[in-house]
CSV table of N, CA and C in Angstrom, one decimal:
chain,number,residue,atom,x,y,z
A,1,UNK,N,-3.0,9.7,-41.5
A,1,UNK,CA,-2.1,10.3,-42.4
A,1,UNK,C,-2.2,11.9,-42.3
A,2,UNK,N,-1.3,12.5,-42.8
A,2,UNK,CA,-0.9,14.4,-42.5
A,2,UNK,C,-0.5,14.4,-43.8
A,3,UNK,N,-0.6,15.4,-44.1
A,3,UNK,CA,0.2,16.2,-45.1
A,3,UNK,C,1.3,17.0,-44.6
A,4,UNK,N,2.1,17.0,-45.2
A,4,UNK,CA,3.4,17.8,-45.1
A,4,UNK,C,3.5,19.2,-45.6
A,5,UNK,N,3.6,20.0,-44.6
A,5,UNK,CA,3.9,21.6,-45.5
A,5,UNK,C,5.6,21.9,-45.3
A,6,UNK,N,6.1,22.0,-46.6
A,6,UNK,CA,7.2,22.5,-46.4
A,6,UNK,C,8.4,21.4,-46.2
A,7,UNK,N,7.9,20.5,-46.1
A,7,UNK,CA,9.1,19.4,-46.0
A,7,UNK,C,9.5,19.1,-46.9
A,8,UNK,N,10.9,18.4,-47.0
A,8,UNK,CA,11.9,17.9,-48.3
A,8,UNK,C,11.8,16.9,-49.1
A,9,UNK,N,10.4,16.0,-47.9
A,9,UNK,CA,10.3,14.8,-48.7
A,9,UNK,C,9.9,15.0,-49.6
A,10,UNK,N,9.9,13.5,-51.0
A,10,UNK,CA,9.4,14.1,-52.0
A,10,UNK,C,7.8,13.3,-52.6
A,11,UNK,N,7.1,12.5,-51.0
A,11,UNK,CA,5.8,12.4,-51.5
A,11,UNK,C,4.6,13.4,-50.5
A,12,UNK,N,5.6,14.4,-49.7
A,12,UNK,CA,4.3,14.7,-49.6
A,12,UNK,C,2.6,14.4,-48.6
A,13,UNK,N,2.7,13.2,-48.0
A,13,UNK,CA,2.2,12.8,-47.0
A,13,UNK,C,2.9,11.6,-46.1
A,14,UNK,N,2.6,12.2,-44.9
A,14,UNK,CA,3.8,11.4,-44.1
A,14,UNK,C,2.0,10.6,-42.9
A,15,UNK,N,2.5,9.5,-42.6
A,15,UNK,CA,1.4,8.5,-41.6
A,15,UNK,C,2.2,8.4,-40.2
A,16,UNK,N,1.4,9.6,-39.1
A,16,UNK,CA,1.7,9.6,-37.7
A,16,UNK,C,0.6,8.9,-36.9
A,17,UNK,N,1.3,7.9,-36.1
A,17,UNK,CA,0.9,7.6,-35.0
A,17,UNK,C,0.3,8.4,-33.7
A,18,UNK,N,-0.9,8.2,-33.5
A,18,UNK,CA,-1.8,9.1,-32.7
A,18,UNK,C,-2.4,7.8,-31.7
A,19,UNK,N,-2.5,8.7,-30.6
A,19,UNK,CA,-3.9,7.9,-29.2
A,19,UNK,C,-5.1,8.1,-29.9
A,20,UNK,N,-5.8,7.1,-30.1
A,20,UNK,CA,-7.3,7.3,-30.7
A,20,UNK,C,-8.1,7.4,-29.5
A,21,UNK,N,-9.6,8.6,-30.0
A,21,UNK,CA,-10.0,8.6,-28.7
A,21,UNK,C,-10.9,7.4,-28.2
A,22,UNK,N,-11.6,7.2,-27.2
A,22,UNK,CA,-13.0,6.5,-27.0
A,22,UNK,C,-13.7,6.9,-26.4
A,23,UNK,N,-15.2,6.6,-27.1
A,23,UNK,CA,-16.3,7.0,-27.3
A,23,UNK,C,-17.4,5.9,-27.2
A,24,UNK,N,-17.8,6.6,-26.1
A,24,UNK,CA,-18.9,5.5,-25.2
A,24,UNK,C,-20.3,6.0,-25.2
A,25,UNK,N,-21.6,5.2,-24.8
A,25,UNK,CA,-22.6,5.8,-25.1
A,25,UNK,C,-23.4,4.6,-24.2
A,26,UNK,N,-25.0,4.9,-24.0
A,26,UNK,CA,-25.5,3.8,-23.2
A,26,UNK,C,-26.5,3.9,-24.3
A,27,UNK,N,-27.4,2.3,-24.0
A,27,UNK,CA,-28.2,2.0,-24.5
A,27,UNK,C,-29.6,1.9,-23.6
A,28,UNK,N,-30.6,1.8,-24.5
A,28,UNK,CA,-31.8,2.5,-23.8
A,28,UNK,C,-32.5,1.1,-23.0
A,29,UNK,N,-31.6,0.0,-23.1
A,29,UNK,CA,-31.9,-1.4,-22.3
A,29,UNK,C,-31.2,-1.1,-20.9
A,30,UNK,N,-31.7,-2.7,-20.5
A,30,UNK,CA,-31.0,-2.4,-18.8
A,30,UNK,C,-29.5,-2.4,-19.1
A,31,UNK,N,-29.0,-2.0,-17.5
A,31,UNK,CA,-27.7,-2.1,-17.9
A,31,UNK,C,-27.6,-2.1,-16.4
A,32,UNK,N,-26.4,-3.3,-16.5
A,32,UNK,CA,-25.6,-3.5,-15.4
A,32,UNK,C,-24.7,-3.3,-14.9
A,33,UNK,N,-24.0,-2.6,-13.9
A,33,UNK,CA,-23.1,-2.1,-13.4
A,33,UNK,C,-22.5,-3.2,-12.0
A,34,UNK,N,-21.8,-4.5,-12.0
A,34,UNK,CA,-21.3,-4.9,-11.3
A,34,UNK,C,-19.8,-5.0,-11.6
A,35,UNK,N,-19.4,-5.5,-10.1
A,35,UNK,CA,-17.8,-5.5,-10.4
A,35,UNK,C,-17.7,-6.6,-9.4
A,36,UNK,N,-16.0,-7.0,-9.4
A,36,UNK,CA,-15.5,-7.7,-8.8
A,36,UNK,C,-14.2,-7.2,-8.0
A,37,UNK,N,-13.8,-7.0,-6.7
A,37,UNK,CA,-12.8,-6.7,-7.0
A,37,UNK,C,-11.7,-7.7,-5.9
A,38,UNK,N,-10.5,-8.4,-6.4
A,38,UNK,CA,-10.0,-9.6,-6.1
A,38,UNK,C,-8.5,-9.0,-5.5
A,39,UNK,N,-7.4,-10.2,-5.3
A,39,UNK,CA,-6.5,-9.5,-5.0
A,39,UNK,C,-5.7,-8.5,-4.1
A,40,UNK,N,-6.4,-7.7,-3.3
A,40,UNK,CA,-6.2,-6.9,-2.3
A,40,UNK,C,-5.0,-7.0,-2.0
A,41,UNK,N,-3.5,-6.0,-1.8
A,41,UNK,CA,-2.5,-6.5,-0.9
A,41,UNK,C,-2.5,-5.0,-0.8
A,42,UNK,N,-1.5,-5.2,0.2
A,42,UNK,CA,-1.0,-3.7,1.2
A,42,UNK,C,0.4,-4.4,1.7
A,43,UNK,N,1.5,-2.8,2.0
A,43,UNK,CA,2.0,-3.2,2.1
A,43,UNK,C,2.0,-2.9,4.2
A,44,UNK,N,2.6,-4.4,5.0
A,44,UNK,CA,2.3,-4.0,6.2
A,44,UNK,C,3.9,-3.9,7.3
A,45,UNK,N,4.6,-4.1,6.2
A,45,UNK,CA,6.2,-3.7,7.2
A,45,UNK,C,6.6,-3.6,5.7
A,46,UNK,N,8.1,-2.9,5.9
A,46,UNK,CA,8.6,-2.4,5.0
A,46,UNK,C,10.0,-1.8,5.6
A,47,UNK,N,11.5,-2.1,5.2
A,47,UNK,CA,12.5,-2.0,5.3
A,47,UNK,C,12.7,-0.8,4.7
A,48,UNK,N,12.2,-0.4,3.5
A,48,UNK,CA,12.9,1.2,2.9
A,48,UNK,C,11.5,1.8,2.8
A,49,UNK,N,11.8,2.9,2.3
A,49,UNK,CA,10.8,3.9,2.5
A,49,UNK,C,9.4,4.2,1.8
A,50,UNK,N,8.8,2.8,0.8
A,50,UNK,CA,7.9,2.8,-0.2
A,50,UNK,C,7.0,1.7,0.4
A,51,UNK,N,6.4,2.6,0.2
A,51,UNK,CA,4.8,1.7,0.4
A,51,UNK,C,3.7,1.5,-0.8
A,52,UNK,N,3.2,0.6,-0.7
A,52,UNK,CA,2.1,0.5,-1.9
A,52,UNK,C,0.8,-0.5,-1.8
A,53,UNK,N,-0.4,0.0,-2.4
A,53,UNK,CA,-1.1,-0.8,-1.9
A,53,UNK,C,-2.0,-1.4,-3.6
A,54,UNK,N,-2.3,-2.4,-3.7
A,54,UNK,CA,-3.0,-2.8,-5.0
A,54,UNK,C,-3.8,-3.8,-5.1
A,55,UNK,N,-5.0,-3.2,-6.4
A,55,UNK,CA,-5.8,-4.8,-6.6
A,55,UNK,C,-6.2,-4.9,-7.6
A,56,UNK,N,-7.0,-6.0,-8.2
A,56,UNK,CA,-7.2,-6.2,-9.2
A,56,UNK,C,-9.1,-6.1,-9.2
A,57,UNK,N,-10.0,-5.3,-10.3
A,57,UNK,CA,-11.4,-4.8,-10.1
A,57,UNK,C,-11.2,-5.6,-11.8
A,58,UNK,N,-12.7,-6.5,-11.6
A,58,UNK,CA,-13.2,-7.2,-12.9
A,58,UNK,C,-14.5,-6.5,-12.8
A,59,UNK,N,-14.8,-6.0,-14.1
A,59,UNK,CA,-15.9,-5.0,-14.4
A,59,UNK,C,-16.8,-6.6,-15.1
A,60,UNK,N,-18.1,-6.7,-14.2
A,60,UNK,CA,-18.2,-8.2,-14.9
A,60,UNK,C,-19.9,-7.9,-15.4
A,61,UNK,N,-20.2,-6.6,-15.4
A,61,UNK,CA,-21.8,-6.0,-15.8
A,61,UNK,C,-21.6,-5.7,-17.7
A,62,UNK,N,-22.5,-5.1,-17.9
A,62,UNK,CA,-22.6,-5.1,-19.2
A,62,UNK,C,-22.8,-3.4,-19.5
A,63,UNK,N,-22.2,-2.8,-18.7
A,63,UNK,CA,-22.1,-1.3,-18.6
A,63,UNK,C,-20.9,-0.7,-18.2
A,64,UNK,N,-20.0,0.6,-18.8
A,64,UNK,CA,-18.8,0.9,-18.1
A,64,UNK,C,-19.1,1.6,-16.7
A,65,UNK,N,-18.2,1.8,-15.9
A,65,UNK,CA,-18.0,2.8,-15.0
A,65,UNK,C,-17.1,3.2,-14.6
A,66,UNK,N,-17.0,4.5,-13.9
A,66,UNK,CA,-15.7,5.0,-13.3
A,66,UNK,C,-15.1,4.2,-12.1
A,67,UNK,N,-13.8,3.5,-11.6
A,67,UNK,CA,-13.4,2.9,-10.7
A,67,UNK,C,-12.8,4.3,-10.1
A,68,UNK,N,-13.2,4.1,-8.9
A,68,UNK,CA,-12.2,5.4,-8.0
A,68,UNK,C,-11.7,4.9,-6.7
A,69,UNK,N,-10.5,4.6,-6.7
A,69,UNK,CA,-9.3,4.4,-5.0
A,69,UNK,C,-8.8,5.4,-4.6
A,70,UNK,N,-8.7,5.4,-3.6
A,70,UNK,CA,-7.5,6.5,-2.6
A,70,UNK,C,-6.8,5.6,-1.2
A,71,UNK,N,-5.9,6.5,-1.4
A,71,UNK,CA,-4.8,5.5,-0.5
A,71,UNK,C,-4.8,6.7,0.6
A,72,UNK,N,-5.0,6.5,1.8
A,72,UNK,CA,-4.6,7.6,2.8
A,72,UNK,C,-3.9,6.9,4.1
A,73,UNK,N,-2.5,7.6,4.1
A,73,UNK,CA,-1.8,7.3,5.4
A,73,UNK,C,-1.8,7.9,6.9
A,74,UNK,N,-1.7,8.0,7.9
A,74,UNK,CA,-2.0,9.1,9.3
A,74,UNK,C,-0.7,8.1,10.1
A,75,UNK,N,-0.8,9.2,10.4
A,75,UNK,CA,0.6,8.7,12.2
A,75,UNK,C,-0.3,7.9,12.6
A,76,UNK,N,0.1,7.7,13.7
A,76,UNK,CA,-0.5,6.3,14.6
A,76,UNK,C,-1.7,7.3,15.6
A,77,UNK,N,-1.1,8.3,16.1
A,77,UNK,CA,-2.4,9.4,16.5
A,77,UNK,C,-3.3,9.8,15.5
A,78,UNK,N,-3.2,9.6,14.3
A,78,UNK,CA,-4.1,10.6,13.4
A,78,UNK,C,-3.8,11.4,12.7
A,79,UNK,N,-2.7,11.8,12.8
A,79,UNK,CA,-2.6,12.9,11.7
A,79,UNK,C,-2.2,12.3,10.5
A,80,UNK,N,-2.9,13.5,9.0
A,80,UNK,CA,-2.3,12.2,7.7
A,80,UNK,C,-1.8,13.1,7.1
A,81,UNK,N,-0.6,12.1,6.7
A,81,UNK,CA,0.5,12.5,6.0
A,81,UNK,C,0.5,12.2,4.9
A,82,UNK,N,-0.5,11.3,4.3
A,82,UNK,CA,-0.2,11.0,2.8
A,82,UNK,C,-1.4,10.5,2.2
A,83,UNK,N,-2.1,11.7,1.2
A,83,UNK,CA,-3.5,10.9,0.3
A,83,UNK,C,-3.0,10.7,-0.8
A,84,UNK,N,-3.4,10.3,-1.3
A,84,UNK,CA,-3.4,10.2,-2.8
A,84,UNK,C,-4.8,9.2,-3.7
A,85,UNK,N,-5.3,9.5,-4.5
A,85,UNK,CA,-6.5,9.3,-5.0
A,85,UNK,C,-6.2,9.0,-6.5
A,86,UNK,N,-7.3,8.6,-7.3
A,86,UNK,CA,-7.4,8.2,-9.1
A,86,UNK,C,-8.6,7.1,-9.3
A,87,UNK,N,-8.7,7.7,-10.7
A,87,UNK,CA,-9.7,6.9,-11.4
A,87,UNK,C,-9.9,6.0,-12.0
A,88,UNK,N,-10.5,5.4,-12.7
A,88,UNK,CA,-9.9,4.2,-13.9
A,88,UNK,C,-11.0,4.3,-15.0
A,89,UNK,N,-11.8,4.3,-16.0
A,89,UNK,CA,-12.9,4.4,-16.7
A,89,UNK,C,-12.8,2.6,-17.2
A,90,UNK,N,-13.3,2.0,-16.2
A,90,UNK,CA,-13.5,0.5,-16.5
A,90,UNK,C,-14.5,0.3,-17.8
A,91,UNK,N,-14.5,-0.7,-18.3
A,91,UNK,CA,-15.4,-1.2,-19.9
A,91,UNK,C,-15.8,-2.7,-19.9
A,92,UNK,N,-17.2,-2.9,-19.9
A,92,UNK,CA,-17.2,-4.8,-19.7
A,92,UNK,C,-16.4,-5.4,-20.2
A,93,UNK,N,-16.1,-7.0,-19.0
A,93,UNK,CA,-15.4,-7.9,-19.7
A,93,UNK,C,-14.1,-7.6,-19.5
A,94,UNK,N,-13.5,-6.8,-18.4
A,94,UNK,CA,-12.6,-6.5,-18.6
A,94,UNK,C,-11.8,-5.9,-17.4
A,95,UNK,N,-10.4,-7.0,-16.7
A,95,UNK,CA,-10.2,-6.3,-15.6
A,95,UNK,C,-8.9,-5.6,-15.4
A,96,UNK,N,-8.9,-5.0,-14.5
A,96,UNK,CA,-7.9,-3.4,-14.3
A,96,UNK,C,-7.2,-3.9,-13.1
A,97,UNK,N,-6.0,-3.2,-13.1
A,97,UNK,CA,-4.8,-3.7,-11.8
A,97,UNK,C,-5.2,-1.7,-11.2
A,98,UNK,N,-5.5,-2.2,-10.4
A,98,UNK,CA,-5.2,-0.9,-9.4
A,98,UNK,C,-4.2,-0.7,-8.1
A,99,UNK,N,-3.4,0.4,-8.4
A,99,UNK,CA,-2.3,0.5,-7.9
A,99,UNK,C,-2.1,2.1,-7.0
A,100,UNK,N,-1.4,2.1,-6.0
A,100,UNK,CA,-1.1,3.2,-5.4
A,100,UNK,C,0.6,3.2,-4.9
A,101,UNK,N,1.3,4.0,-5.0
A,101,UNK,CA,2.2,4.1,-4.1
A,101,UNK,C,2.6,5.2,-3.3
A,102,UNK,N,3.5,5.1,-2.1
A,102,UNK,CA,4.1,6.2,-1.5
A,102,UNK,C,5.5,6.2,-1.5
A,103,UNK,N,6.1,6.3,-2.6
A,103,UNK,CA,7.6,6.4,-2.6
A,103,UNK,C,8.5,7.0,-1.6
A,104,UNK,N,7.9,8.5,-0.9
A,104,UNK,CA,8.4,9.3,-0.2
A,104,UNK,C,8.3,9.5,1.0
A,105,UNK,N,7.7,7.8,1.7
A,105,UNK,CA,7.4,8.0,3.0
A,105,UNK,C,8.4,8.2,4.2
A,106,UNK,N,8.6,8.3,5.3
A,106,UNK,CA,9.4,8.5,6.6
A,106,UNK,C,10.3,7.4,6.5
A,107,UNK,N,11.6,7.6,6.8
A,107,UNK,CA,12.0,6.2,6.9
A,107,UNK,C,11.7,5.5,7.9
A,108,UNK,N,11.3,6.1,9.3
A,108,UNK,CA,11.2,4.6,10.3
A,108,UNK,C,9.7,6.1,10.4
A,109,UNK,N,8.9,5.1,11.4
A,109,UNK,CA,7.3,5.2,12.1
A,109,UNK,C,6.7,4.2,11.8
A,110,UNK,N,5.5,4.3,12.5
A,110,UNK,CA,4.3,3.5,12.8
A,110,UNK,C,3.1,4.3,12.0
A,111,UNK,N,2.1,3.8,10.9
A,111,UNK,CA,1.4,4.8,10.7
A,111,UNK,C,-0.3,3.5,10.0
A,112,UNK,N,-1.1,4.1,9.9
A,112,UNK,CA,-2.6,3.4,9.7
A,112,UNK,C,-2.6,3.8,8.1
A,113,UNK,N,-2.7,2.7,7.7
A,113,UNK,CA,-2.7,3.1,6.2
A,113,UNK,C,-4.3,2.7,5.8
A,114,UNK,N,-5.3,3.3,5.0
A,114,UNK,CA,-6.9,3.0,4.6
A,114,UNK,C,-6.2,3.0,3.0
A,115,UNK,N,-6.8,2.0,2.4
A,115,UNK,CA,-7.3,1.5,0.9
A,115,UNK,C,-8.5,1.7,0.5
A,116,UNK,N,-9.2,2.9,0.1
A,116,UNK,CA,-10.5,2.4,-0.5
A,116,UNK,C,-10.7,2.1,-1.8
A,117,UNK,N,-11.6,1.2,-2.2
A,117,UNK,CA,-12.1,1.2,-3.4
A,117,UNK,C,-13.4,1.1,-3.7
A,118,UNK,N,-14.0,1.8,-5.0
A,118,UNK,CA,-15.4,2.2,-5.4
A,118,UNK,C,-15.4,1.7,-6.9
A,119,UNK,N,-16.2,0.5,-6.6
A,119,UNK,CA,-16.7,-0.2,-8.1
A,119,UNK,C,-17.8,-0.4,-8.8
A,120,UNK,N,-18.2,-0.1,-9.3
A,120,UNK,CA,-19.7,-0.5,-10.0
A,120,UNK,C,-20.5,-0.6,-8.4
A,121,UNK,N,-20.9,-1.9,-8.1
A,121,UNK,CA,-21.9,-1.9,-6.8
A,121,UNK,C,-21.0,-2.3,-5.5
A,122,UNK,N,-19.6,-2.2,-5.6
A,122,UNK,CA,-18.7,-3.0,-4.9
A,122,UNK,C,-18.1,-1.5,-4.2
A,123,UNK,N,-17.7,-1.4,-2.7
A,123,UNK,CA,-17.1,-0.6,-2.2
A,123,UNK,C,-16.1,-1.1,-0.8
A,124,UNK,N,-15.0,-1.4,-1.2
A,124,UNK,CA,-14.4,-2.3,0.0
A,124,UNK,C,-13.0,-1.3,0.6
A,125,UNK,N,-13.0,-1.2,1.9
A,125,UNK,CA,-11.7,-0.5,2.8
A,125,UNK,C,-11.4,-1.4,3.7
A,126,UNK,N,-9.4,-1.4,3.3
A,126,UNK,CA,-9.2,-2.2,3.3
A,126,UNK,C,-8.0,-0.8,4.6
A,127,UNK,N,-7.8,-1.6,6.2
A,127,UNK,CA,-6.8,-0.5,7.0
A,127,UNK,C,-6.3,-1.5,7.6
A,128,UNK,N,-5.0,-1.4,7.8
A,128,UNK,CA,-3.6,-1.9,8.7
A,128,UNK,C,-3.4,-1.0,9.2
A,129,UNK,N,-2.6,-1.3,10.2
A,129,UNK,CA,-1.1,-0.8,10.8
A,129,UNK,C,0.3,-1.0,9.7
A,130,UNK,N,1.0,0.0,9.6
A,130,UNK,CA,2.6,-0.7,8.3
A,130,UNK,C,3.3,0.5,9.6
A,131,UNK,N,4.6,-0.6,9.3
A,131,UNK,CA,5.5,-0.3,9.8
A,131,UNK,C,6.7,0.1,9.4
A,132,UNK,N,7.2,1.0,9.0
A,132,UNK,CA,8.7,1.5,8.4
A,132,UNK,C,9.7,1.0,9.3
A,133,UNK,N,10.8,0.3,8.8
A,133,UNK,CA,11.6,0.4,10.0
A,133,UNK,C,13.1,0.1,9.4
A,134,UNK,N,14.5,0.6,8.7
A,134,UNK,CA,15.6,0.5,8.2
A,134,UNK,C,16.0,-0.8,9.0
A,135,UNK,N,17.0,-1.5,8.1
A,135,UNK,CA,17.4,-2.9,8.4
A,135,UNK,C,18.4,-2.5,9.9
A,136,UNK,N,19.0,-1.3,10.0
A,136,UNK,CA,20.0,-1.0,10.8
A,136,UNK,C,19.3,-0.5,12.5
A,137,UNK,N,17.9,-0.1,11.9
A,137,UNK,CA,17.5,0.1,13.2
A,137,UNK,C,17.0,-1.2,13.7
A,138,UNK,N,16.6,-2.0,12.9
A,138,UNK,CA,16.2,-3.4,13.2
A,138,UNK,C,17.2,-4.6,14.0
A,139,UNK,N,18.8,-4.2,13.6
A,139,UNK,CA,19.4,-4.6,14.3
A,139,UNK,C,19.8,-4.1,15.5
A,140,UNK,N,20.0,-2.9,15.6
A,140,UNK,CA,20.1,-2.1,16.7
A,140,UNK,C,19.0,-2.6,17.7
A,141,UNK,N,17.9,-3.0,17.6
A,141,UNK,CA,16.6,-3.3,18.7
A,141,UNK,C,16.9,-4.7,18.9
A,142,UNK,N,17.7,-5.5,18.3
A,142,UNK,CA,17.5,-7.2,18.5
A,142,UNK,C,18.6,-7.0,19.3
A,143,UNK,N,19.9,-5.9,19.1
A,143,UNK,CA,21.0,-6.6,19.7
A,143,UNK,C,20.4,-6.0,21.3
A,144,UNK,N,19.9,-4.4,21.6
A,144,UNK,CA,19.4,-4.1,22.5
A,144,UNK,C,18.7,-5.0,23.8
A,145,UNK,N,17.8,-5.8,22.9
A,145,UNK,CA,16.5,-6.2,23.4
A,145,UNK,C,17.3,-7.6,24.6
A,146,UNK,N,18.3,-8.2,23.4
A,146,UNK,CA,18.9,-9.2,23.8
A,146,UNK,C,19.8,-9.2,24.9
A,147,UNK,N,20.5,-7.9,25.0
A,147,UNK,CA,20.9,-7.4,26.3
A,147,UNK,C,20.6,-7.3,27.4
A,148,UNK,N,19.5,-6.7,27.1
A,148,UNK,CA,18.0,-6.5,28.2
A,148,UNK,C,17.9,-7.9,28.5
A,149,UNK,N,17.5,-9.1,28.0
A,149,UNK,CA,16.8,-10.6,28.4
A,149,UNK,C,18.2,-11.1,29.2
A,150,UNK,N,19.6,-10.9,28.9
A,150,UNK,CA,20.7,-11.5,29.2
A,150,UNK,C,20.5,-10.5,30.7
A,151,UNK,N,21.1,-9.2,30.9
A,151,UNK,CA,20.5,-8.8,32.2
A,151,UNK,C,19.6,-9.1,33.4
A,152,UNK,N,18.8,-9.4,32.7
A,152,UNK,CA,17.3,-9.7,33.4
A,152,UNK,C,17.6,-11.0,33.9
A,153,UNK,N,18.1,-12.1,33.3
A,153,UNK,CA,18.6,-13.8,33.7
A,153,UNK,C,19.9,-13.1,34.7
A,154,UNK,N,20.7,-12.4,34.7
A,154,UNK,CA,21.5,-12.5,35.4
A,154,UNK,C,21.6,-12.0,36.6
A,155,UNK,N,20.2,-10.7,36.6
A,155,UNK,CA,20.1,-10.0,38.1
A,155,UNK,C,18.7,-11.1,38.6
A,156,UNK,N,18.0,-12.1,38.2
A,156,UNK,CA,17.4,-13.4,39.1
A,156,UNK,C,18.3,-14.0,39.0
A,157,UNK,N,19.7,-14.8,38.7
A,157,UNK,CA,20.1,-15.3,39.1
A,157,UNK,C,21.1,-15.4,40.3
A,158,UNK,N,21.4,-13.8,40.3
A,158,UNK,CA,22.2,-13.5,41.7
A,158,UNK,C,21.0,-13.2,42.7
A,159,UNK,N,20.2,-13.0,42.5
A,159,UNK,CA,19.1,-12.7,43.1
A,159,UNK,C,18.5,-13.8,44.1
A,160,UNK,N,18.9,-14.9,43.4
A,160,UNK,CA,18.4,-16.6,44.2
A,160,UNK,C,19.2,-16.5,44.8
A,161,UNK,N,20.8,-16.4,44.2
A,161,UNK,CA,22.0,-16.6,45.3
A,161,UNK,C,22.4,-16.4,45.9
A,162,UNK,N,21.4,-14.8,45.8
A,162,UNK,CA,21.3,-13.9,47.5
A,162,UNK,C,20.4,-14.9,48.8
A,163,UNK,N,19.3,-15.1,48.0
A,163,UNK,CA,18.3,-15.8,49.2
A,163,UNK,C,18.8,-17.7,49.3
A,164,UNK,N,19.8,-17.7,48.8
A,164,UNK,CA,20.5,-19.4,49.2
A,164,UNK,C,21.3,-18.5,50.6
A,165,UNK,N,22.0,-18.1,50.2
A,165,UNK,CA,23.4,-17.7,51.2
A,165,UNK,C,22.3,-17.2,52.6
A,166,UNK,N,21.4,-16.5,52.5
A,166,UNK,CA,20.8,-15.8,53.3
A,166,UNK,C,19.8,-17.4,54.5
A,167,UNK,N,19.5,-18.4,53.8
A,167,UNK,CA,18.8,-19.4,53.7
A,167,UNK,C,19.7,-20.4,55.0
A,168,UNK,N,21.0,-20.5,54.2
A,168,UNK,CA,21.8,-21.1,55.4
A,168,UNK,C,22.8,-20.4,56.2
């Protein structure tokens, strides 16, 4: 509840909606700090330009802790083009979706994407290869490719016809 200075209404206390804070504390017993973390996906081809990697961390100890992932992307030589990092304040009994994305990646390349995660006693990296590649360039390489195979059957097959005629 607030009080009102100066307003028209005519009681005088008005009830706003607030984030309440939390407020954690440890106890002087053991305490356990395990996790789970399940779910794992990445993305490993991709038609448009977003990439994302996610999982799900079950905090399954009897203690909170901070969850921390980073998503780092590099070209295929090494250079990185894209970190991005965050935290989670996990609480027993209770599991969290962790999520990353890269909305603003290149439209076509090849690049090594690392997922880490840091959980209670749990630390897992998770690295691919992902592939960007527009639907248009995708056709553009099948009609190519298929050219190429059609070619190739047709310079062995004049190629026999050479060594028949040559034969008799």
């Amino acid at each position: 509840a607030q009080i009102m200075d100066g307003e028209e209404s005519a009681s005088g206390i008005q009830t706003i909606g607030q984030v309440g804070s939390v407020i954690s504390g440890r106890s002087s017993s053991q305490t356990v700090e395990t996790a789970e973390i399940v779910d794992i996906d990445m993305t490993r081809f991709s038609l448009s330009n977003n990439l994302h990697a996610k999982a799900k961390v079950r905090n399954t100890g009897n203690a909170d802790f901070v969850i921390e992932y980073k998503y780092t992307a590099r070209t295929f030589f090494g250079k990185e083009v894209h970190a991005d990092e965050g935290s989670i304040a996990a609480f027993p009994e209770t599991e969290y979706d962790v999520a990353m994305e890269w909305n603003d990646a290149p439209m076509l390349g090849i690049f090594t994407a690392t997922f880490e995660i840091n959980a209670g006693d749990q630390h897992i990296t998770e690295t691919h290869i992902v592939v960007i590649m527009p639907l248009v360039v995708m056709i553009l390489l099948i009609f190519l490719l298929t050219i190429i195979i059609v070619w190739i059957i047709i310079m062995l097959r004049k190629r026999k016809e050479r060594k028949a005629r040559k034969l008799v």
